[in-house]
Amino acid sequence: MEYFELNKLQSVLTHHEDYQRMIETMEKEVHAFGTNFHDDPSIISRWGHHYFCSKDGGLLIYNRETPTSHQCEICGHVYDNSPLLNGVWVYMYRNEAILNAWKAAFLYRLMNKDIYLDYVKNIIGFYVKHYQAFKLHNKEGAEYDHIEEMSWGCGRIMPQGLNESIFIIRMINALELVKDDIGDGFLENVYYDLFQPCFKLLQPQVDKIHNISCWLNSAIGMMGLFSQDDDMIDFAFCGTFNIRRQIREGVTADGFWYEGSIHYNFFTLEGITNLLLFSSVYDFDFGHEKHIIKRMFLSAYMYSFDNHQLPNPNDGWPNINLKSYSYIYCMAVKVFGEQSKVGNLLKNVLHANHKRGTFPLSKPYYYHNAISLERLLHVPGLVPSGAMPIHHEATNFITSHCAILKHKTINIFCKYGHNGPSHAHPDKMNIEVVIGEDCLSRDLSNSGYGNALCNEWHRMSVSHNTVVVDGKNHVSMEAGECLAFQSNSIDTRVRDVYPGVDYRRKLELFDNGYTDEFQVDSEKEHTYDFFFHVEGELMSKHTTEPASLGYKDNGYQHIRDVQRVIADESMIHLDWKIGSQILTSSIQLNQQALFVGRSPDNPVTSSRTTIIIRAKAKQARYQLKWTLKKEV
């Protein structure tokens, strides 16, 4: 397999004005960056998760021209001369550098202009020449003189081995485009001065089944395939925690990465698929795990909502959809073929009339957030309008402990268990609800890990649609049980969400709504708070009084404007405007107190209306019915 088939792009280029404009834009970007490229190996990079506003969790704007000034994209606050943020700027700059080297390599192959090859040599050559002058350091900022002294997770160019691997993988993609013209001497320097010391750096960090180990293995394997280094290839494919084992043990039978995050599922796929692609290019047998990778791409479509929005359990980024990861699908389709099921899936994703959801770190290159560099490289002739419809059915992902229900226009994603604590949120029985094109309630995932709201709110049980006991986070990271499943209903149970406290949740969809029954059982009395966070506007007016929920930590401190609803009836009805629809929530108050408050969204400059239903008892049953009344 050829990595890039120039004739395929040339054959469609004259008919694709958007491709032509994209190439013109890349030319300008590469010239602007390449003529002013400058880096310094004495400056260490810092972890990208710190590049968020401390006031609202908004992403800070990376500006290549302002290395010591960092502005929040939401509130506009400017952080000047922060050593930490200046270090993150360095991380961002180096990501931009390697992406521009990759774009320059593509432009060289397309146009055969030496200036683009010179840009590749200058940028990559700098990092090759100075690689071992970059200080060993980790994402916490600790520095080391020797690999033998370092803690786990170090990088040189980048703040950790994970980011180093991403950098190296993108570098190899660039080099693959120009390897026949860049010169044997240059490639020898790459191998001896960068690949070999990088192998020594990454090798001891591959120590468990984890998304990071997948990236490290992929970088090592790609270095080995590109340079024909048997030791690197053997380590990546046959080492103790090799890539084949990662896939066999890390991917559930449902085709979902075990850490339970949809973003990390795709993030892991990105690393793995790069190695799969290069295995195909170099005619290396990846093994039967190739079929598991294919299943992962197919499964991803099945756990999306009908509007292609993705559920967002556990760590990740908010507001992602299938288009967010179309660049990874482009690599997969290069391997599996445009006429494969994966190829048809990509056509469906690209043909859908939805804007691509973006994420802030390790960004791929997209032209106007629509066309990825990978599409030009690998599937330029793909015709999205030729997509064959795919039946988007309800599915219970038994080994991943989650399910998606579908009936008419109503979709509900239910997470009823975990496969361990890595990247997990304490959110047993959380649900996300989409009705047509409108979202009734979504999982916020989280902001950057370095932002206070990540741990104070987004990773708290109270920020999810579940029940919280005595104001504390769930403690269970164990699997749950699915007692019954149909396309429009599910009955799930989890024992010992807290010691001695069991949950059971039943959901049933009907033509214009759904019912939600949540049962909590214990032999001891507790305070149970049922939470549901609504994306829309509460239209109903009821008699209320100011109230306090009584707790000051575990996320409760971020719930404001709490009002207790005064209700004489056992059943209360609330009307909501959700996008273009009016819904009614009918709540059966079984001697329970109903509160309404405001809670942080993601980003936290927005807020959501939160329903809290409180019970003090040994057992509590929450019964809600949501009904679609009309279109606005």
mmCIF file with all atom_site columns, C-alpha atoms in Angstrom, residues 268-414:
data_model
loop_
_atom_site.group_PDB
_atom_site.id
_atom_site.type_symbol
_atom_site.label_atom_id
_atom_site.label_alt_id
_atom_site.label_comp_id
_atom_site.label_asym_id
_atom_site.label_entity_id
_atom_site.label_seq_id
_atom_site.pdbx_PDB_ins_code
_atom_site.Cartn_x
_atom_site.Cartn_y
_atom_site.Cartn_z
_atom_site.occupancy
_atom_site.B_iso_or_equiv
_atom_site.pdbx_formal_charge
_atom_site.auth_seq_id
_atom_site.auth_comp_id
_atom_site.auth_asym_id
_atom_site.auth_atom_id
_atom_site.pdbx_PDB_model_num
ATOM 1   C CA . THR A 1 268 ? -6.598  5.479   21.637 1.00 0.00 ? 268 THR A CA 1
ATOM 2   C CA . LEU A 1 269 ? -7.831  4.574   18.159 1.00 0.00 ? 269 LEU A CA 1
ATOM 3   C CA . GLU A 1 270 ? -5.863  7.477   16.693 1.00 0.00 ? 270 GLU A CA 1
ATOM 4   C CA . GLY A 1 271 ? -2.575  6.107   17.985 1.00 0.00 ? 271 GLY A CA 1
ATOM 5   C CA . ILE A 1 272 ? -3.386  2.507   17.101 1.00 0.00 ? 272 ILE A CA 1
ATOM 6   C CA . THR A 1 273 ? -4.659  3.357   13.610 1.00 0.00 ? 273 THR A CA 1
ATOM 7   C CA . ASN A 1 274 ? -1.492  5.259   12.749 1.00 0.00 ? 274 ASN A CA 1
ATOM 8   C CA . LEU A 1 275 ? 0.481   2.097   13.480 1.00 0.00 ? 275 LEU A CA 1
ATOM 9   C CA . LEU A 1 276 ? -2.032  -0.033  11.568 1.00 0.00 ? 276 LEU A CA 1
ATOM 10  C CA . LEU A 1 277 ? -1.694  2.288   8.575  1.00 0.00 ? 277 LEU A CA 1
ATOM 11  C CA . PHE A 1 278 ? 2.101   2.103   8.605  1.00 0.00 ? 278 PHE A CA 1
ATOM 12  C CA . SER A 1 279 ? 1.965   -1.677  9.030  1.00 0.00 ? 279 SER A CA 1
ATOM 13  C CA . SER A 1 280 ? -0.041  -1.767  5.807  1.00 0.00 ? 280 SER A CA 1
ATOM 14  C CA . VAL A 1 281 ? 2.355   0.626   4.069  1.00 0.00 ? 281 VAL A CA 1
ATOM 15  C CA . TYR A 1 282 ? 5.359   -1.512  5.071  1.00 0.00 ? 282 TYR A CA 1
ATOM 16  C CA . ASP A 1 283 ? 3.568   -4.826  4.421  1.00 0.00 ? 283 ASP A CA 1
ATOM 17  C CA . PHE A 1 284 ? 3.899   -5.926  8.045  1.00 0.00 ? 284 PHE A CA 1
ATOM 18  C CA . ASP A 1 285 ? 1.358   -8.350  9.488  1.00 0.00 ? 285 ASP A CA 1
ATOM 19  C CA . PHE A 1 286 ? -0.429  -6.480  12.263 1.00 0.00 ? 286 PHE A CA 1
ATOM 20  C CA . GLY A 1 287 ? -2.170  -9.680  13.337 1.00 0.00 ? 287 GLY A CA 1
ATOM 21  C CA . HIS A 1 288 ? -5.804  -10.619 13.916 1.00 0.00 ? 288 HIS A CA 1
ATOM 22  C CA . GLU A 1 289 ? -6.115  -7.583  16.208 1.00 0.00 ? 289 GLU A CA 1
ATOM 23  C CA . LYS A 1 290 ? -6.681  -5.652  12.991 1.00 0.00 ? 290 LYS A CA 1
ATOM 24  C CA . HIS A 1 291 ? -10.238 -7.031  13.047 1.00 0.00 ? 291 HIS A CA 1
ATOM 25  C CA . ILE A 1 292 ? -10.761 -5.729  16.583 1.00 0.00 ? 292 ILE A CA 1
ATOM 26  C CA . ILE A 1 293 ? -9.746  -2.270  15.395 1.00 0.00 ? 293 ILE A CA 1
ATOM 27  C CA . LYS A 1 294 ? -12.282 -2.504  12.587 1.00 0.00 ? 294 LYS A CA 1
ATOM 28  C CA . ARG A 1 295 ? -14.980 -3.454  15.085 1.00 0.00 ? 295 ARG A CA 1
ATOM 29  C CA . MET A 1 296 ? -14.093 -0.416  17.195 1.00 0.00 ? 296 MET A CA 1
ATOM 30  C CA . PHE A 1 297 ? -14.792 1.890   14.258 1.00 0.00 ? 297 PHE A CA 1
ATOM 31  C CA . LEU A 1 298 ? -18.100 0.192   13.517 1.00 0.00 ? 298 LEU A CA 1
ATOM 32  C CA . SER A 1 299 ? -19.214 0.133   17.157 1.00 0.00 ? 299 SER A CA 1
ATOM 33  C CA . ALA A 1 300 ? -18.578 3.851   17.520 1.00 0.00 ? 300 ALA A CA 1
ATOM 34  C CA . TYR A 1 301 ? -21.384 4.619   15.104 1.00 0.00 ? 301 TYR A CA 1
ATOM 35  C CA . MET A 1 302 ? -23.791 2.482   17.114 1.00 0.00 ? 302 MET A CA 1
ATOM 36  C CA . TYR A 1 303 ? -23.245 4.293   20.405 1.00 0.00 ? 303 TYR A CA 1
ATOM 37  C CA . SER A 1 304 ? -23.826 7.704   18.862 1.00 0.00 ? 304 SER A CA 1
ATOM 38  C CA . PHE A 1 305 ? -27.198 9.424   19.006 1.00 0.00 ? 305 PHE A CA 1
ATOM 39  C CA . ASP A 1 306 ? -29.252 9.698   15.823 1.00 0.00 ? 306 ASP A CA 1
ATOM 40  C CA . ASN A 1 307 ? -28.016 13.275  15.355 1.00 0.00 ? 307 ASN A CA 1
ATOM 41  C CA . HIS A 1 308 ? -24.405 11.964  15.459 1.00 0.00 ? 308 HIS A CA 1
ATOM 42  C CA . GLN A 1 309 ? -23.784 13.639  18.814 1.00 0.00 ? 309 GLN A CA 1
ATOM 43  C CA . LEU A 1 310 ? -21.731 11.345  21.039 1.00 0.00 ? 310 LEU A CA 1
ATOM 44  C CA . PRO A 1 311 ? -22.484 10.456  24.643 1.00 0.00 ? 311 PRO A CA 1
ATOM 45  C CA . ASN A 1 312 ? -19.752 11.686  26.919 1.00 0.00 ? 312 ASN A CA 1
ATOM 46  C CA . PRO A 1 313 ? -19.201 9.440   29.949 1.00 0.00 ? 313 PRO A CA 1
ATOM 47  C CA . ASN A 1 314 ? -16.070 9.887   32.050 1.00 0.00 ? 314 ASN A CA 1
ATOM 48  C CA . ASP A 1 315 ? -13.102 12.084  31.134 1.00 0.00 ? 315 ASP A CA 1
ATOM 49  C CA . GLY A 1 316 ? -13.016 13.753  27.749 1.00 0.00 ? 316 GLY A CA 1
ATOM 50  C CA . TRP A 1 317 ? -14.185 16.956  26.091 1.00 0.00 ? 317 TRP A CA 1
ATOM 51  C CA . PRO A 1 318 ? -17.698 18.395  25.876 1.00 0.00 ? 318 PRO A CA 1
ATOM 52  C CA . ASN A 1 319 ? -19.884 18.575  22.778 1.00 0.00 ? 319 ASN A CA 1
ATOM 53  C CA . ILE A 1 320 ? -18.178 16.010  20.593 1.00 0.00 ? 320 ILE A CA 1
ATOM 54  C CA . ASN A 1 321 ? -19.759 14.198  17.659 1.00 0.00 ? 321 ASN A CA 1
ATOM 55  C CA . LEU A 1 322 ? -18.765 11.657  15.051 1.00 0.00 ? 322 LEU A CA 1
ATOM 56  C CA . LYS A 1 323 ? -17.354 14.378  12.798 1.00 0.00 ? 323 LYS A CA 1
ATOM 57  C CA . SER A 1 324 ? -14.960 15.297  15.603 1.00 0.00 ? 324 SER A CA 1
ATOM 58  C CA . TYR A 1 325 ? -13.048 12.125  14.742 1.00 0.00 ? 325 TYR A CA 1
ATOM 59  C CA . SER A 1 326 ? -13.525 11.931  10.977 1.00 0.00 ? 326 SER A CA 1
ATOM 60  C CA . TYR A 1 327 ? -9.764  12.339  10.488 1.00 0.00 ? 327 TYR A CA 1
ATOM 61  C CA . ILE A 1 328 ? -9.191  9.012   12.253 1.00 0.00 ? 328 ILE A CA 1
ATOM 62  C CA . TYR A 1 329 ? -11.822 7.345   10.085 1.00 0.00 ? 329 TYR A CA 1
ATOM 63  C CA . CYS A 1 330 ? -9.950  8.613   7.014  1.00 0.00 ? 330 CYS A CA 1
ATOM 64  C CA . MET A 1 331 ? -6.881  6.628   8.089  1.00 0.00 ? 331 MET A CA 1
ATOM 65  C CA . ALA A 1 332 ? -9.012  3.566   8.774  1.00 0.00 ? 332 ALA A CA 1
ATOM 66  C CA . VAL A 1 333 ? -10.701 3.770   5.381  1.00 0.00 ? 333 VAL A CA 1
ATOM 67  C CA . LYS A 1 334 ? -7.282  3.919   3.736  1.00 0.00 ? 334 LYS A CA 1
ATOM 68  C CA . VAL A 1 335 ? -6.600  0.532   5.335  1.00 0.00 ? 335 VAL A CA 1
ATOM 69  C CA . PHE A 1 336 ? -10.019 -1.128  5.053  1.00 0.00 ? 336 PHE A CA 1
ATOM 70  C CA . GLY A 1 337 ? -11.130 0.403   1.746  1.00 0.00 ? 337 GLY A CA 1
ATOM 71  C CA . GLU A 1 338 ? -13.717 2.930   0.631  1.00 0.00 ? 338 GLU A CA 1
ATOM 72  C CA . GLN A 1 339 ? -16.202 0.174   -0.185 1.00 0.00 ? 339 GLN A CA 1
ATOM 73  C CA . SER A 1 340 ? -15.926 -1.382  3.267  1.00 0.00 ? 340 SER A CA 1
ATOM 74  C CA . LYS A 1 341 ? -18.430 -0.896  6.080  1.00 0.00 ? 341 LYS A CA 1
ATOM 75  C CA . VAL A 1 342 ? -15.990 1.560   7.637  1.00 0.00 ? 342 VAL A CA 1
ATOM 76  C CA . GLY A 1 343 ? -15.846 3.448   4.346  1.00 0.00 ? 343 GLY A CA 1
ATOM 77  C CA . ASN A 1 344 ? -19.623 3.698   4.162  1.00 0.00 ? 344 ASN A CA 1
ATOM 78  C CA . LEU A 1 345 ? -19.744 4.820   7.765  1.00 0.00 ? 345 LEU A CA 1
ATOM 79  C CA . LEU A 1 346 ? -17.301 7.660   7.011  1.00 0.00 ? 346 LEU A CA 1
ATOM 80  C CA . LYS A 1 347 ? -19.436 8.712   4.043  1.00 0.00 ? 347 LYS A CA 1
ATOM 81  C CA . ASN A 1 348 ? -22.460 8.905   6.348  1.00 0.00 ? 348 ASN A CA 1
ATOM 82  C CA . VAL A 1 349 ? -20.538 10.948  8.898  1.00 0.00 ? 349 VAL A CA 1
ATOM 83  C CA . LEU A 1 350 ? -19.211 13.439  6.343  1.00 0.00 ? 350 LEU A CA 1
ATOM 84  C CA . HIS A 1 351 ? -22.549 13.700  4.536  1.00 0.00 ? 351 HIS A CA 1
ATOM 85  C CA . ALA A 1 352 ? -24.465 14.571  7.709  1.00 0.00 ? 352 ALA A CA 1
ATOM 86  C CA . ASN A 1 353 ? -25.462 18.213  8.077  1.00 0.00 ? 353 ASN A CA 1
ATOM 87  C CA . HIS A 1 354 ? -23.799 18.747  11.436 1.00 0.00 ? 354 HIS A CA 1
ATOM 88  C CA . LYS A 1 355 ? -20.952 21.026  12.396 1.00 0.00 ? 355 LYS A CA 1
ATOM 89  C CA . ARG A 1 356 ? -17.863 19.230  13.637 1.00 0.00 ? 356 ARG A CA 1
ATOM 90  C CA . GLY A 1 357 ? -17.356 19.382  17.400 1.00 0.00 ? 357 GLY A CA 1
ATOM 91  C CA . THR A 1 358 ? -13.799 20.341  18.274 1.00 0.00 ? 358 THR A CA 1
ATOM 92  C CA . PHE A 1 359 ? -11.470 19.558  21.163 1.00 0.00 ? 359 PHE A CA 1
ATOM 93  C CA . PRO A 1 360 ? -8.690  21.756  22.521 1.00 0.00 ? 360 PRO A CA 1
ATOM 94  C CA . LEU A 1 361 ? -5.521  19.650  22.794 1.00 0.00 ? 361 LEU A CA 1
ATOM 95  C CA . SER A 1 362 ? -3.411  17.653  20.309 1.00 0.00 ? 362 SER A CA 1
ATOM 96  C CA . LYS A 1 363 ? -5.602  19.091  17.579 1.00 0.00 ? 363 LYS A CA 1
ATOM 97  C CA . PRO A 1 364 ? -5.510  17.548  14.113 1.00 0.00 ? 364 PRO A CA 1
ATOM 98  C CA . TYR A 1 365 ? -5.352  19.859  11.103 1.00 0.00 ? 365 TYR A CA 1
ATOM 99  C CA . TYR A 1 366 ? -8.699  20.776  9.535  1.00 0.00 ? 366 TYR A CA 1
ATOM 100 C CA . TYR A 1 367 ? -9.472  23.356  6.883  1.00 0.00 ? 367 TYR A CA 1
ATOM 101 C CA . HIS A 1 368 ? -12.384 25.460  8.160  1.00 0.00 ? 368 HIS A CA 1
ATOM 102 C CA . ASN A 1 369 ? -13.166 22.635  10.579 1.00 0.00 ? 369 ASN A CA 1
ATOM 103 C CA . ALA A 1 370 ? -14.482 20.627  7.633  1.00 0.00 ? 370 ALA A CA 1
ATOM 104 C CA . ILE A 1 371 ? -11.708 18.869  5.690  1.00 0.00 ? 371 ILE A CA 1
ATOM 105 C CA . SER A 1 372 ? -8.869  17.094  7.457  1.00 0.00 ? 372 SER A CA 1
ATOM 106 C CA . LEU A 1 373 ? -5.350  16.719  6.130  1.00 0.00 ? 373 LEU A CA 1
ATOM 107 C CA . GLU A 1 374 ? -5.892  12.953  6.416  1.00 0.00 ? 374 GLU A CA 1
ATOM 108 C CA . ARG A 1 375 ? -8.763  13.179  3.947  1.00 0.00 ? 375 ARG A CA 1
ATOM 109 C CA . LEU A 1 376 ? -6.557  14.792  1.309  1.00 0.00 ? 376 LEU A CA 1
ATOM 110 C CA . LEU A 1 377 ? -3.812  12.260  1.952  1.00 0.00 ? 377 LEU A CA 1
ATOM 111 C CA . HIS A 1 378 ? -5.785  9.050   2.151  1.00 0.00 ? 378 HIS A CA 1
ATOM 112 C CA . VAL A 1 379 ? -9.304  9.326   0.689  1.00 0.00 ? 379 VAL A CA 1
ATOM 113 C CA . PRO A 1 380 ? -9.445  12.400  -1.576 1.00 0.00 ? 380 PRO A CA 1
ATOM 114 C CA . GLY A 1 381 ? -11.893 10.712  -3.941 1.00 0.00 ? 381 GLY A CA 1
ATOM 115 C CA . LEU A 1 382 ? -14.370 9.675   -1.255 1.00 0.00 ? 382 LEU A CA 1
ATOM 116 C CA . VAL A 1 383 ? -17.895 10.799  -2.202 1.00 0.00 ? 383 VAL A CA 1
ATOM 117 C CA . PRO A 1 384 ? -19.966 11.403  0.961  1.00 0.00 ? 384 PRO A CA 1
ATOM 118 C CA . SER A 1 385 ? -23.185 11.746  -1.032 1.00 0.00 ? 385 SER A CA 1
ATOM 119 C CA . GLY A 1 386 ? -22.772 8.114   -2.054 1.00 0.00 ? 386 GLY A CA 1
ATOM 120 C CA . ALA A 1 387 ? -23.391 6.929   1.491  1.00 0.00 ? 387 ALA A CA 1
ATOM 121 C CA . MET A 1 388 ? -25.698 3.971   1.944  1.00 0.00 ? 388 MET A CA 1
ATOM 122 C CA . PRO A 1 389 ? -28.087 4.421   4.902  1.00 0.00 ? 389 PRO A CA 1
ATOM 123 C CA . ILE A 1 390 ? -27.124 2.650   8.115  1.00 0.00 ? 390 ILE A CA 1
ATOM 124 C CA . HIS A 1 391 ? -29.752 1.360   10.517 1.00 0.00 ? 391 HIS A CA 1
ATOM 125 C CA . HIS A 1 392 ? -28.981 3.211   13.740 1.00 0.00 ? 392 HIS A CA 1
ATOM 126 C CA . GLU A 1 393 ? -30.417 0.775   16.249 1.00 0.00 ? 393 GLU A CA 1
ATOM 127 C CA . ALA A 1 394 ? -30.599 0.602   20.017 1.00 0.00 ? 394 ALA A CA 1
ATOM 128 C CA . THR A 1 395 ? -27.731 -1.391  21.510 1.00 0.00 ? 395 THR A CA 1
ATOM 129 C CA . ASN A 1 396 ? -26.771 -2.766  24.893 1.00 0.00 ? 396 ASN A CA 1
ATOM 130 C CA . PHE A 1 397 ? -22.985 -2.770  25.264 1.00 0.00 ? 397 PHE A CA 1
ATOM 131 C CA . ILE A 1 398 ? -22.963 -5.476  27.914 1.00 0.00 ? 398 ILE A CA 1
ATOM 132 C CA . THR A 1 399 ? -19.207 -5.708  28.520 1.00 0.00 ? 399 THR A CA 1
ATOM 133 C CA . SER A 1 400 ? -18.896 -1.920  28.551 1.00 0.00 ? 400 SER A CA 1
ATOM 134 C CA . HIS A 1 401 ? -21.808 -1.499  30.999 1.00 0.00 ? 401 HIS A CA 1
ATOM 135 C CA . CYS A 1 402 ? -23.718 1.062   28.986 1.00 0.00 ? 402 CYS A CA 1
ATOM 136 C CA . ALA A 1 403 ? -26.603 1.094   26.540 1.00 0.00 ? 403 ALA A CA 1
ATOM 137 C CA . ILE A 1 404 ? -28.342 3.385   24.108 1.00 0.00 ? 404 ILE A CA 1
ATOM 138 C CA . LEU A 1 405 ? -32.138 3.245   23.791 1.00 0.00 ? 405 LEU A CA 1
ATOM 139 C CA . LYS A 1 406 ? -33.963 4.496   20.703 1.00 0.00 ? 406 LYS A CA 1
ATOM 140 C CA . HIS A 1 407 ? -37.621 4.936   19.873 1.00 0.00 ? 407 HIS A CA 1
ATOM 141 C CA . LYS A 1 408 ? -38.975 7.378   17.312 1.00 0.00 ? 408 LYS A CA 1
ATOM 142 C CA . THR A 1 409 ? -37.057 10.637  17.908 1.00 0.00 ? 409 THR A CA 1
ATOM 143 C CA . ILE A 1 410 ? -36.051 9.814   21.482 1.00 0.00 ? 410 ILE A CA 1
ATOM 144 C CA . ASN A 1 411 ? -32.555 8.552   22.349 1.00 0.00 ? 411 ASN A CA 1
ATOM 145 C CA . ILE A 1 412 ? -31.249 7.804   25.841 1.00 0.00 ? 412 ILE A CA 1
ATOM 146 C CA . PHE A 1 413 ? -27.726 6.741   26.738 1.00 0.00 ? 413 PHE A CA 1
ATOM 147 C CA . CYS A 1 414 ? -27.443 4.952   30.091 1.00 0.00 ? 414 CYS A CA 1
#
